[in-house]
Amino acid sequence: MAEQKKLGYFSTAALIISKVIGTGIFAKPSVVYANCGGKGVSLGIWVACGLMSLAGLIIYVELGIALPFSGGEVIYVDEAYPRPKYLAVIVISLLFVFLTHWAGNCITFAKLVLQAFDPGNPNPNYHLQKFVALVMLTCVCAIHMFSRKMGIALNNFLAIYKVSLVSFIIIIGFAAMAGAKRNGVIDQAGGDSGYGLRNLSAAEFAKTEKKSMQEYASAILGVLWAYTGWENANYVLSEVKRPPGKESRVFKVSAFASIGILTVLYVLANIAYFTVLSDDELLDEGDIIAAKFFVKVFGETWFSERALKIMIALSIMGNFISSTYSVARVKQEIAKLRILPFSEFWARQSHYDTPSGALLLHWLVAAIFILATPSNHDDEAYNLVTDLFVYGQTWMFIVVSLGVLSLHHQSFRGWKPALFKYPVLVTIIAIYVPLNVFILVLSWWPATKEEEKKKAIPSIATPSVATGIIFFGLIYWVVFAKVLPALGYEVSSAPDELVDGSRIVTYKRHKTGFAKRADEWWKERFGGGRERRKEEFLG
């Protein structure tokens, strides 16, 4: 790709910001507050997960500098774990294909749009929700398939829009701290003083209700979901500008600036929510927290009942545009490995210079999840889909982080960390990996009987499904790397780095032994007849 067509500082940062800001900051704060039992604990989790995301970003930036190719985790584990051959890359690839689809965001987009047209119905017809979700999915994939330039332009615009929307919430929060309010805003006691700074008092932040480990796990997974996307630039590094002599500068500056901006915005937005809404309003089920926030501020007007929902839906669409652009490139890299059925088709590049085959694969998996997701009247299904992704991605982060140690011990191209000295990087990994393991353990923590009775979907569903995909990956590896080669089906690769830093890897399937003899027998038995019929038809 020509250097002038690649992503600069703004477009790279917009790719990260637009993916991170989706539904999370507009929907998750009340869920997190309900599950952790206090404002102080809730805010602490948002800050801690922001720092945790920064730690993960440091690791990913180091890998991105060392391996400046599109593909993200797929490239890193392929280089870091050469033995057993294909094991790590197959498991990570299947997790990526099955879980990075954002079907939950498509459904939430549809729900908000339908609520905007019918404000009195908090739970629109679920079949109609699925239809609208499929329409949005199809339109976004079509945009990326037929015009890379349009997809980037839309993403840049929506990144600006989303930062502006979150900033608007923060400004309203500061105004509330100063005492600004509409007529009729009262506290539970019937006075005016419960709105504003009183909600941020030390006593309010000290109040904590005891919660189960499973509820804390849900809170942490919810916040991590809201931060998901900080790794987005790693997926398209072949398309990020690399100025001579400062090849990694655009990538580094864009990535760290984005996570810093996002953490500040998220913490301030939570403070704004806490300033305006009472405890009961934060815990009240129904509308997402952003909707309750604007209703409290502006009243039940056309803005809070209709326009706001469209505004948040646009934010979700921006998230899906950004994520589809990047994950389609990763899925194309997975297809190039020839580890998927019909890999040659999924790896196709259109004459518009877009990954058409991978976009179709992305559409197919997302459509299946949209159609298979059960009714989400209380957002349980949405939380299941998002938590499922976070659980799977947590495994990816652990494997990739440990892969840094593997690369170092392989004396990988004389590799040395670019940002910090190796002992510092090891310290970051030593903190980051156990934190991710702790999240996995929390996900398996059983809910109490009372909590379980309230749920239509068992709490164990999230880790069970994700772990099932991992075990399926192990079985798939046995078939692909052991059984098929024994039958004579093998895959060879020939990587080649280009002058612009990108990489082309040519993978080919070969038939030997039994597979070759079977193929020759088939051609001899049936191929000749087909050729004779073709000649007779033409001649």
Coordinates of C-alpha atoms in Angstrom, one line a residue:
M1 CA 0.0 0.0 0.0
A2 CA 1.3 3.5 -0.9
E3 CA 2.5 5.5 2.1
Q4 CA 0.2 8.4 1.4
K5 CA -2.8 6.1 1.6
K6 CA -1.9 4.8 5.1
L7 CA -3.4 6.0 8.4
G8 CA -1.8 9.0 10.1
Y9 CA -1.9 10.2 13.7
F10 CA -5.5 11.3 13.7
S11 CA -7.0 8.3 11.8
T12 CA -5.0 5.8 13.9
A13 CA -6.1 7.4 17.1
A14 CA -9.7 7.6 15.8
L15 CA -9.6 3.9 15.0
I16 CA -8.8 3.2 18.7
I17 CA -11.2 5.8 20.2
S18 CA -14.1 4.9 18.0
K19 CA -13.8 1.3 18.9
V20 CA -13.5 1.8 22.6
I21 CA -16.4 4.2 22.9
G22 CA -19.4 2.2 22.0
T23 CA -22.1 1.3 24.4
G24 CA -19.9 0.8 27.5
I25 CA -19.7 4.3 29.0
F26 CA -23.4 4.9 28.2
A27 CA -24.7 1.6 29.6
K28 CA -22.2 -0.1 31.9
P29 CA -21.7 2.4 34.8
S30 CA -25.0 1.5 36.4
V31 CA -24.4 -2.2 36.0
V32 CA -20.9 -1.8 37.5
Y33 CA -22.3 0.2 40.4
A34 CA -25.0 -2.4 41.1
N35 CA -22.5 -5.2 41.1
C36 CA -19.8 -3.7 43.2
G37 CA -22.1 -2.0 45.8
G38 CA -20.7 1.5 46.1
K39 CA -19.6 4.6 44.3
G40 CA -16.0 4.6 45.6
V41 CA -15.5 1.0 44.7
S42 CA -17.1 1.5 41.3
L43 CA -14.9 4.5 40.5
G44 CA -11.9 2.6 41.7
I45 CA -12.6 -0.2 39.3
W46 CA -12.9 2.2 36.4
V47 CA -9.5 3.7 37.3
A48 CA -7.9 0.3 37.9
C49 CA -9.1 -1.1 34.6
G50 CA -7.8 2.0 32.8
L51 CA -4.4 1.4 34.3
M52 CA -4.7 -2.3 33.4
S53 CA -5.5 -1.4 29.8
L54 CA -2.4 0.8 29.8
A55 CA -0.3 -2.1 31.0
G56 CA -1.7 -4.3 28.2
L57 CA -1.2 -1.5 25.7
I58 CA 2.5 -1.2 26.6
I59 CA 3.0 -4.9 25.9
Y60 CA 1.1 -4.6 22.6
V61 CA 3.0 -1.6 21.5
E62 CA 6.3 -3.4 22.2
L63 CA 5.1 -6.3 20.0
G64 CA 3.8 -3.9 17.3
I65 CA 7.2 -2.2 17.1
A66 CA 8.9 -5.6 16.8
L67 CA 6.3 -7.1 14.4
P68 CA 4.8 -4.1 12.4
F69 CA 2.3 -6.3 10.5
S70 CA -1.5 -6.5 10.4
G71 CA -2.9 -9.4 12.3
G72 CA -2.5 -8.6 16.0
E73 CA -2.6 -11.6 18.3
V74 CA -2.5 -14.0 15.3
I75 CA 0.9 -12.7 14.2
Y76 CA 2.3 -12.5 17.7
V77 CA 1.4 -16.1 18.8
D78 CA 2.5 -17.5 15.4
E79 CA 6.0 -16.0 16.0
A80 CA 6.2 -16.6 19.8
Y81 CA 5.0 -20.2 19.9
P82 CA 6.6 -22.1 17.0
R83 CA 6.2 -25.4 18.9
P84 CA 3.9 -27.3 19.0
K85 CA 3.3 -26.1 15.4
Y86 CA 0.0 -24.3 14.8
L87 CA -1.4 -25.0 18.4
A88 CA -1.4 -21.5 19.8
V89 CA -2.3 -19.8 16.5
I90 CA -5.3 -22.2 15.9
V91 CA -6.7 -21.7 19.4
I92 CA -6.3 -17.9 19.3
S93 CA -7.6 -17.7 15.7
L94 CA -10.8 -19.7 16.6
L95 CA -11.4 -17.5 19.6
F96 CA -11.0 -14.4 17.4
V97 CA -13.3 -15.7 14.6
F98 CA -16.0 -16.8 17.0
L99 CA -15.9 -14.0 19.6
T100 CA -14.9 -10.8 17.8
H101 CA -18.2 -10.1 16.0
W102 CA -19.9 -7.5 18.2
A103 CA -23.3 -8.9 17.6
G104 CA -24.3 -7.6 21.0
N105 CA -23.7 -4.0 19.8
C106 CA -25.7 -4.6 16.7
I107 CA -28.7 -5.7 18.9
T108 CA -28.3 -2.8 21.2
F109 CA -28.2 -0.4 18.3
A110 CA -31.4 -1.9 17.0
K111 CA -33.1 -1.7 20.4
L112 CA -32.2 2.0 20.8
V113 CA -33.4 2.9 17.3
L114 CA -36.7 1.2 17.8
Q115 CA -37.1 2.7 21.3
A116 CA -36.6 6.2 19.7
F117 CA -39.5 5.6 17.4
D118 CA -41.7 4.1 20.2
P119 CA -40.5 5.7 23.5
G120 CA -43.3 4.1 25.5
N121 CA -42.1 0.6 24.7
P122 CA -38.8 -0.2 26.6
N123 CA -38.7 -3.7 25.0
P124 CA -39.4 -3.6 21.3
N125 CA -40.3 -6.7 19.4
Y126 CA -37.2 -8.9 19.5
H127 CA -37.7 -10.2 16.0
L128 CA -37.7 -6.6 14.7
Q129 CA -34.6 -5.9 16.8
K130 CA -32.8 -8.8 15.0
F131 CA -33.9 -7.5 11.6
V132 CA -32.6 -4.0 12.3
A133 CA -29.4 -5.4 13.7
L134 CA -28.9 -7.5 10.5
V135 CA -29.5 -4.4 8.4
M136 CA -26.9 -2.4 10.3
L137 CA -24.4 -5.3 10.1
T138 CA -24.9 -5.7 6.4
C139 CA -24.6 -1.9 5.6
V140 CA -21.3 -1.6 7.6
C141 CA -19.8 -4.6 6.0
A142 CA -20.8 -3.3 2.6
I143 CA -19.2 0.1 3.2
H144 CA -15.9 -1.5 4.1
M145 CA -16.1 -3.9 1.2
F146 CA -16.7 -1.3 -1.5
S147 CA -14.8 1.7 -0.2
R148 CA -11.9 1.7 2.3
K149 CA -11.7 5.5 2.1
M150 CA -15.3 6.0 3.0
G151 CA -15.0 3.6 5.9
I152 CA -12.0 5.6 7.3
A153 CA -13.8 8.9 6.8
L154 CA -16.9 7.7 8.6
N155 CA -14.8 6.4 11.5
N156 CA -12.9 9.7 11.8
F157 CA -16.2 11.7 11.9
L158 CA -17.8 9.4 14.4
A159 CA -14.7 9.4 16.7
I160 CA -15.0 13.2 17.0
Y161 CA -18.8 12.9 17.5
K162 CA -18.4 10.3 20.3
V163 CA -15.7 12.3 22.2
S164 CA -18.0 15.3 22.0
L165 CA -21.0 13.3 23.3
V166 CA -19.0 12.0 26.3
S167 CA -17.6 15.5 26.9
F168 CA -21.2 16.9 26.9
I169 CA -22.1 14.5 29.7
I170 CA -19.1 15.6 31.7
I171 CA -19.9 19.3 31.2
I172 CA -23.4 18.7 32.4
G173 CA -22.0 16.9 35.5
F174 CA -19.7 19.9 36.3
A175 CA -22.7 22.2 35.8
A176 CA -24.7 20.0 38.3
M177 CA -21.8 20.3 40.8
A178 CA -22.1 24.1 40.6
G179 CA -25.8 23.8 41.3
A180 CA -27.3 24.1 37.9
K181 CA -30.6 22.1 37.5
R182 CA -33.9 22.3 35.8
N183 CA -37.1 23.0 37.8
G184 CA -38.5 20.0 39.5
V185 CA -35.3 18.2 40.3
I186 CA -35.6 17.0 44.0
D187 CA -34.0 14.5 46.2
Q188 CA -35.7 11.6 47.9
A189 CA -36.5 13.7 51.0
G190 CA -38.3 16.3 48.9
G191 CA -35.7 19.0 49.0
D192 CA -33.3 20.4 46.5
S193 CA -30.0 19.6 48.1
G194 CA -29.7 16.0 47.0
Y195 CA -28.7 16.9 43.5
G196 CA -25.1 17.9 42.8
L197 CA -22.1 17.8 45.1
R198 CA -24.0 16.1 47.9
N199 CA -23.9 12.9 45.8
L200 CA -20.1 13.1 45.8
S201 CA -19.6 13.5 49.5
A202 CA -17.1 11.4 51.4
A203 CA -20.0 9.6 53.1
E204 CA -21.6 8.7 49.8
F205 CA -18.3 7.3 48.5
A206 CA -17.7 5.4 51.7
K207 CA -21.1 3.6 51.5
T208 CA -20.5 0.0 50.3
E209 CA -22.9 -2.9 50.1
K210 CA -21.4 -6.4 50.4
K211 CA -21.5 -8.2 47.1
S212 CA -20.6 -11.7 46.0
M213 CA -17.4 -12.6 44.1
Q214 CA -19.5 -13.4 41.0
E215 CA -21.0 -9.9 41.1
Y216 CA -17.5 -8.3 41.4
A217 CA -16.5 -10.4 38.4
S218 CA -19.4 -9.0 36.4
A219 CA -18.5 -5.5 37.4
I220 CA -14.9 -5.9 36.3
L221 CA -15.8 -7.6 33.0
G222 CA -18.3 -4.8 32.4
V223 CA -15.6 -2.1 32.8
L224 CA -13.0 -4.1 30.7
W225 CA -15.7 -4.3 28.0
A226 CA -16.0 -0.5 28.0
Y227 CA -12.2 -0.3 27.5
T228 CA -12.1 -2.9 24.8
G229 CA -10.4 -1.6 21.7
W230 CA -7.2 -0.1 22.9
E231 CA -5.4 -2.8 20.9
N232 CA -7.2 -1.9 17.6
A233 CA -4.2 -0.2 15.9
N234 CA -2.2 -3.5 16.2
Y235 CA -4.7 -5.2 13.9
V236 CA -3.9 -2.9 11.0
L237 CA -0.2 -2.0 11.5
S238 CA 0.6 -2.6 7.8
E239 CA -1.8 0.3 7.0
V240 CA -0.3 2.8 9.6
K241 CA 2.2 5.3 8.3
R242 CA 5.9 4.6 9.0
P243 CA 8.0 7.8 8.5
P244 CA 11.6 7.0 7.6
G245 CA 13.8 7.0 10.7
K246 CA 10.7 7.2 13.0
E247 CA 8.9 4.1 11.8
S248 CA 6.9 3.4 15.0
R249 CA 6.2 7.0 16.0
V250 CA 2.7 7.3 14.5
F251 CA 1.6 4.1 16.1
K252 CA 3.1 4.8 19.5
V253 CA 1.8 8.4 19.9
S254 CA -1.7 7.5 18.6
A255 CA -2.0 4.5 20.9
F256 CA -0.9 6.1 24.2
A257 CA -2.7 9.4 23.5
S258 CA -5.9 7.5 22.9
I259 CA -5.8 5.4 26.1
G260 CA -5.0 8.5 28.2
I261 CA -7.9 10.5 26.7
L262 CA -10.3 7.6 27.2
T263 CA -9.4 6.9 30.8
V264 CA -9.9 10.6 31.7
L265 CA -13.2 10.8 29.9
Y266 CA -14.5 7.6 31.5
V267 CA -13.7 8.6 35.0
L268 CA -15.1 12.0 34.6
A269 CA -18.3 10.6 32.9
N270 CA -18.8 8.3 35.9
I271 CA -18.5 11.3 38.3
A272 CA -21.0 13.2 36.2
Y273 CA -23.5 10.2 36.5
F274 CA -23.0 10.0 40.2
T275 CA -23.5 13.8 40.5
V276 CA -26.8 13.9 38.8
L277 CA -28.4 10.5 39.7
S278 CA -29.5 9.2 43.1
D279 CA -28.6 5.7 44.3
D280 CA -32.1 4.5 43.5
E281 CA -31.9 5.9 40.0
L282 CA -28.5 4.3 39.4
L283 CA -29.9 1.0 40.5
D284 CA -33.3 1.3 38.7
E285 CA -33.6 -1.2 35.9
G286 CA -35.0 -0.2 32.5
D287 CA -33.3 2.5 30.5
I288 CA -29.5 2.7 30.2
I289 CA -27.8 5.1 32.6
A290 CA -27.2 7.8 29.9
A291 CA -30.9 7.9 29.2
K292 CA -31.8 8.2 32.9
F293 CA -29.1 10.9 33.1
F294 CA -30.6 13.1 30.4
V295 CA -34.1 12.6 31.6
K296 CA -33.1 13.8 35.0
V297 CA -31.4 16.8 33.5
F298 CA -33.7 17.8 30.7
G299 CA -37.0 16.1 31.7
E300 CA -39.1 13.8 29.6
T301 CA -38.8 15.7 26.3
W302 CA -38.3 14.6 22.7
F303 CA -34.6 15.0 23.3
S304 CA -34.3 12.5 26.2
E305 CA -37.0 10.1 24.8
R306 CA -36.0 10.1 21.1
A307 CA -32.9 12.1 20.1
L308 CA -30.7 10.8 22.8
K309 CA -31.3 7.2 21.9
I310 CA -30.4 7.9 18.2
M311 CA -27.2 9.7 19.4
I312 CA -26.1 6.7 21.5
A313 CA -27.1 4.4 18.6
L314 CA -24.7 6.4 16.3
S315 CA -22.0 5.9 18.9
I316 CA -22.6 2.1 18.7
M317 CA -22.5 2.2 14.9
G318 CA -19.2 4.1 15.1
N319 CA -17.8 1.3 17.3
F320 CA -19.0 -1.3 14.9
I321 CA -17.5 0.6 11.9
S322 CA -14.1 0.8 13.6
S323 CA -14.1 -2.8 14.8
T324 CA -15.2 -4.2 11.5
Y325 CA -12.5 -2.3 9.6
S326 CA -9.8 -3.8 11.9
V327 CA -11.0 -7.3 12.7
A328 CA -11.6 -8.0 9.0
R329 CA -7.9 -7.5 8.4
V330 CA -7.1 -10.0 11.2
K331 CA -9.5 -12.6 9.9
Q332 CA -8.0 -12.2 6.5
E333 CA -4.6 -13.0 8.0
I334 CA -6.1 -16.0 9.7
A335 CA -7.5 -17.2 6.4
K336 CA -4.0 -16.8 4.8
L337 CA -2.7 -19.4 7.3
R338 CA -5.0 -21.9 5.6
I339 CA -6.2 -23.2 8.9
L340 CA -9.9 -22.6 8.2
P341 CA -12.2 -24.4 5.8
F342 CA -12.5 -22.5 2.5
S343 CA -9.5 -20.4 3.5
E344 CA -8.7 -19.3 0.0
F345 CA -12.1 -17.8 -0.3
W346 CA -12.0 -16.0 3.1
A347 CA -8.5 -14.6 2.2
R348 CA -9.7 -12.9 -1.0
Q349 CA -8.9 -9.3 -1.7
S350 CA -11.4 -7.3 -3.8
H351 CA -10.4 -5.0 -6.6
Y352 CA -11.4 -2.2 -4.3
D353 CA -8.4 -3.2 -2.2
T354 CA -10.6 -4.4 0.7
P355 CA -10.6 -7.9 2.4
S356 CA -13.9 -9.0 0.8
G357 CA -13.7 -12.6 1.9
A358 CA -12.9 -11.8 5.5
L359 CA -15.7 -9.2 5.6
L360 CA -18.1 -11.9 4.5
L361 CA -16.8 -14.3 7.2
H362 CA -17.3 -11.5 9.8
W363 CA -20.8 -10.9 8.5
L364 CA -21.6 -14.6 8.7
V365 CA -20.5 -15.2 12.3
A366 CA -22.1 -12.0 13.5
A367 CA -25.4 -12.8 11.8
I368 CA -25.4 -16.3 13.4
F369 CA -24.9 -14.8 16.9
I370 CA -27.6 -12.1 16.3
L371 CA -30.1 -14.8 15.2
A372 CA -29.1 -17.1 18.1
T373 CA -29.0 -14.6 20.9
P374 CA -32.1 -15.0 23.2
S375 CA -34.5 -12.2 24.1
N376 CA -32.7 -9.4 26.1
H377 CA -35.6 -7.7 27.9
D378 CA -33.3 -7.1 30.9
D379 CA -30.1 -6.8 28.9
E380 CA -29.0 -10.2 30.1
A381 CA -28.3 -11.5 26.6
Y382 CA -26.3 -8.3 25.8
N383 CA -24.3 -8.8 29.0
L384 CA -23.7 -12.4 28.1
V385 CA -22.4 -11.6 24.6
T386 CA -20.1 -8.8 25.9
D387 CA -18.8 -10.8 28.8
L388 CA -18.2 -13.8 26.5
F389 CA -16.0 -11.6 24.3
V390 CA -14.1 -10.2 27.3
Y391 CA -13.5 -13.7 28.8
G392 CA -12.1 -14.9 25.4
Q393 CA -10.0 -11.8 24.9
T394 CA -8.6 -12.2 28.5
W395 CA -7.2 -15.5 27.4
M396 CA -5.7 -13.9 24.3
F397 CA -4.0 -11.2 26.5
I398 CA -2.4 -13.8 28.7
V399 CA -1.1 -15.9 25.9
V400 CA 0.3 -12.9 24.0
S401 CA 1.9 -11.4 27.1
L402 CA 3.7 -14.6 27.9
G403 CA 4.7 -14.7 24.3
V404 CA 6.9 -11.7 24.9
L405 CA 9.0 -13.8 27.2
S406 CA 9.2 -16.5 24.6
L407 CA 10.4 -14.1 21.9
H408 CA 13.1 -12.9 24.2
H409 CA 14.4 -16.4 25.0
Q410 CA 14.4 -17.2 21.3
S411 CA 16.8 -14.3 20.7
F412 CA 14.2 -13.2 18.2
R413 CA 16.1 -11.1 15.6
G414 CA 18.2 -9.7 18.5
W415 CA 15.0 -8.2 19.8
K416 CA 15.1 -5.7 22.7
P417 CA 12.1 -3.8 24.1
A418 CA 11.8 -0.3 22.6
L419 CA 9.9 1.5 25.3
F420 CA 11.4 0.1 28.6
K421 CA 14.3 -2.1 29.6
Y422 CA 13.5 -5.8 29.6
P423 CA 13.3 -6.1 33.4
V424 CA 10.7 -3.3 33.5
L425 CA 8.7 -5.0 30.8
V426 CA 8.9 -8.3 32.7
T427 CA 7.6 -6.5 35.8
I428 CA 4.6 -5.2 33.8
I429 CA 3.9 -8.6 32.5
A430 CA 4.3 -10.1 36.0
I431 CA 1.5 -7.8 37.2
Y432 CA -0.7 -7.9 34.1
V433 CA -0.9 -11.6 33.6
P434 CA -2.0 -12.5 37.2
L435 CA -4.6 -9.8 37.0
N436 CA -6.0 -11.4 33.9
V437 CA -5.9 -14.8 35.5
F438 CA -7.7 -13.4 38.5
I439 CA -10.5 -12.2 36.2
L440 CA -10.8 -15.7 34.7
V441 CA -11.1 -17.2 38.2
L442 CA -13.7 -14.6 39.2
S443 CA -15.7 -15.5 36.1
W444 CA -16.0 -19.1 37.3
W445 CA -17.0 -18.0 40.8
P446 CA -20.5 -19.4 41.5
A447 CA -23.3 -17.0 42.1
T448 CA -25.5 -17.4 45.2
K449 CA -28.8 -19.3 44.9
E450 CA -30.8 -16.0 45.2
E451 CA -28.8 -14.4 42.4
E452 CA -29.1 -17.4 40.2
K453 CA -32.9 -17.5 40.6
K454 CA -33.1 -13.9 39.2
K455 CA -31.3 -14.8 36.0
A456 CA -32.7 -16.3 32.9
I457 CA -29.2 -17.2 31.7
P458 CA -26.9 -19.1 34.2
S459 CA -23.9 -17.1 35.4
I460 CA -21.6 -20.0 34.4
A461 CA -22.7 -19.7 30.7
T462 CA -20.0 -17.1 29.9
P463 CA -16.9 -19.0 30.9
S464 CA -18.4 -22.4 29.8
V465 CA -19.0 -21.3 26.2
A466 CA -15.6 -19.5 25.9
T467 CA -13.8 -22.5 27.4
G468 CA -15.7 -24.8 25.1
I469 CA -14.3 -22.8 22.1
I470 CA -10.8 -23.3 23.5
F471 CA -11.3 -27.1 23.8
F472 CA -12.8 -27.1 20.3
G473 CA -9.6 -25.4 19.2
L474 CA -7.5 -28.1 20.8
I475 CA -9.5 -30.8 18.9
Y476 CA -9.3 -28.8 15.7
W477 CA -5.5 -28.6 16.1
V478 CA -5.2 -32.4 16.5
V479 CA -7.1 -32.9 13.3
F480 CA -5.3 -30.1 11.4
A481 CA -1.7 -30.7 12.6
K482 CA -1.7 -34.4 13.2
V483 CA -4.4 -36.3 11.5
L484 CA -4.5 -34.5 8.1
P485 CA -0.6 -34.5 7.7
A486 CA -0.7 -38.2 8.4
L487 CA -3.1 -38.6 5.5
G488 CA -0.9 -36.5 3.3
Y489 CA -2.5 -33.0 3.6
E490 CA 0.2 -30.5 4.5
V491 CA 0.6 -26.7 4.6
S492 CA 3.9 -24.9 3.8
S493 CA 4.6 -21.1 4.2
A494 CA 7.0 -18.6 2.7
P495 CA 7.0 -15.2 4.4
D496 CA 8.4 -12.2 2.7
E497 CA 8.8 -8.7 4.2
L498 CA 8.3 -5.7 1.9
V499 CA 10.3 -2.4 1.9
D500 CA 7.4 -0.5 3.5
G501 CA 7.4 -2.8 6.6
S502 CA 4.4 -4.9 5.6
R503 CA 4.6 -8.6 5.1
I504 CA 3.3 -11.1 2.6
V505 CA 3.1 -14.7 3.6
T506 CA 2.3 -17.3 0.9
Y507 CA 0.7 -20.5 2.3
K508 CA 0.1 -23.5 0.1
R509 CA -1.5 -26.9 0.7
H510 CA 0.3 -29.9 -0.6
K511 CA -0.8 -33.5 -1.1
T512 CA 1.6 -36.3 -0.4
G513 CA 1.3 -40.1 0.3
F514 CA -2.3 -41.3 0.7
A515 CA -3.8 -37.9 -0.2
K516 CA -1.9 -37.6 -3.4
R517 CA -2.7 -41.2 -4.5
A518 CA -6.4 -40.6 -3.6
D519 CA -6.4 -37.4 -5.7
E520 CA -4.8 -39.1 -8.6
W521 CA -7.3 -41.9 -8.4
W522 CA -10.2 -39.5 -8.4
K523 CA -8.9 -37.6 -11.4
E524 CA -8.2 -40.8 -13.3
R525 CA -11.6 -42.2 -12.4
F526 CA -13.8 -39.2 -12.8
G527 CA -11.7 -36.4 -14.2
G528 CA -11.3 -37.9 -17.7
G529 CA -15.0 -38.4 -18.1
R530 CA -15.7 -34.8 -17.2
E531 CA -13.1 -33.5 -19.7
R532 CA -14.6 -35.7 -22.5
R533 CA -18.1 -34.3 -21.8
K534 CA -16.7 -30.8 -21.9
E535 CA -15.1 -31.5 -25.3
E536 CA -18.3 -33.0 -26.6
F537 CA -20.3 -29.9 -25.4
L538 CA -17.9 -27.5 -27.0
G539 CA -17.4 -29.3 -30.1

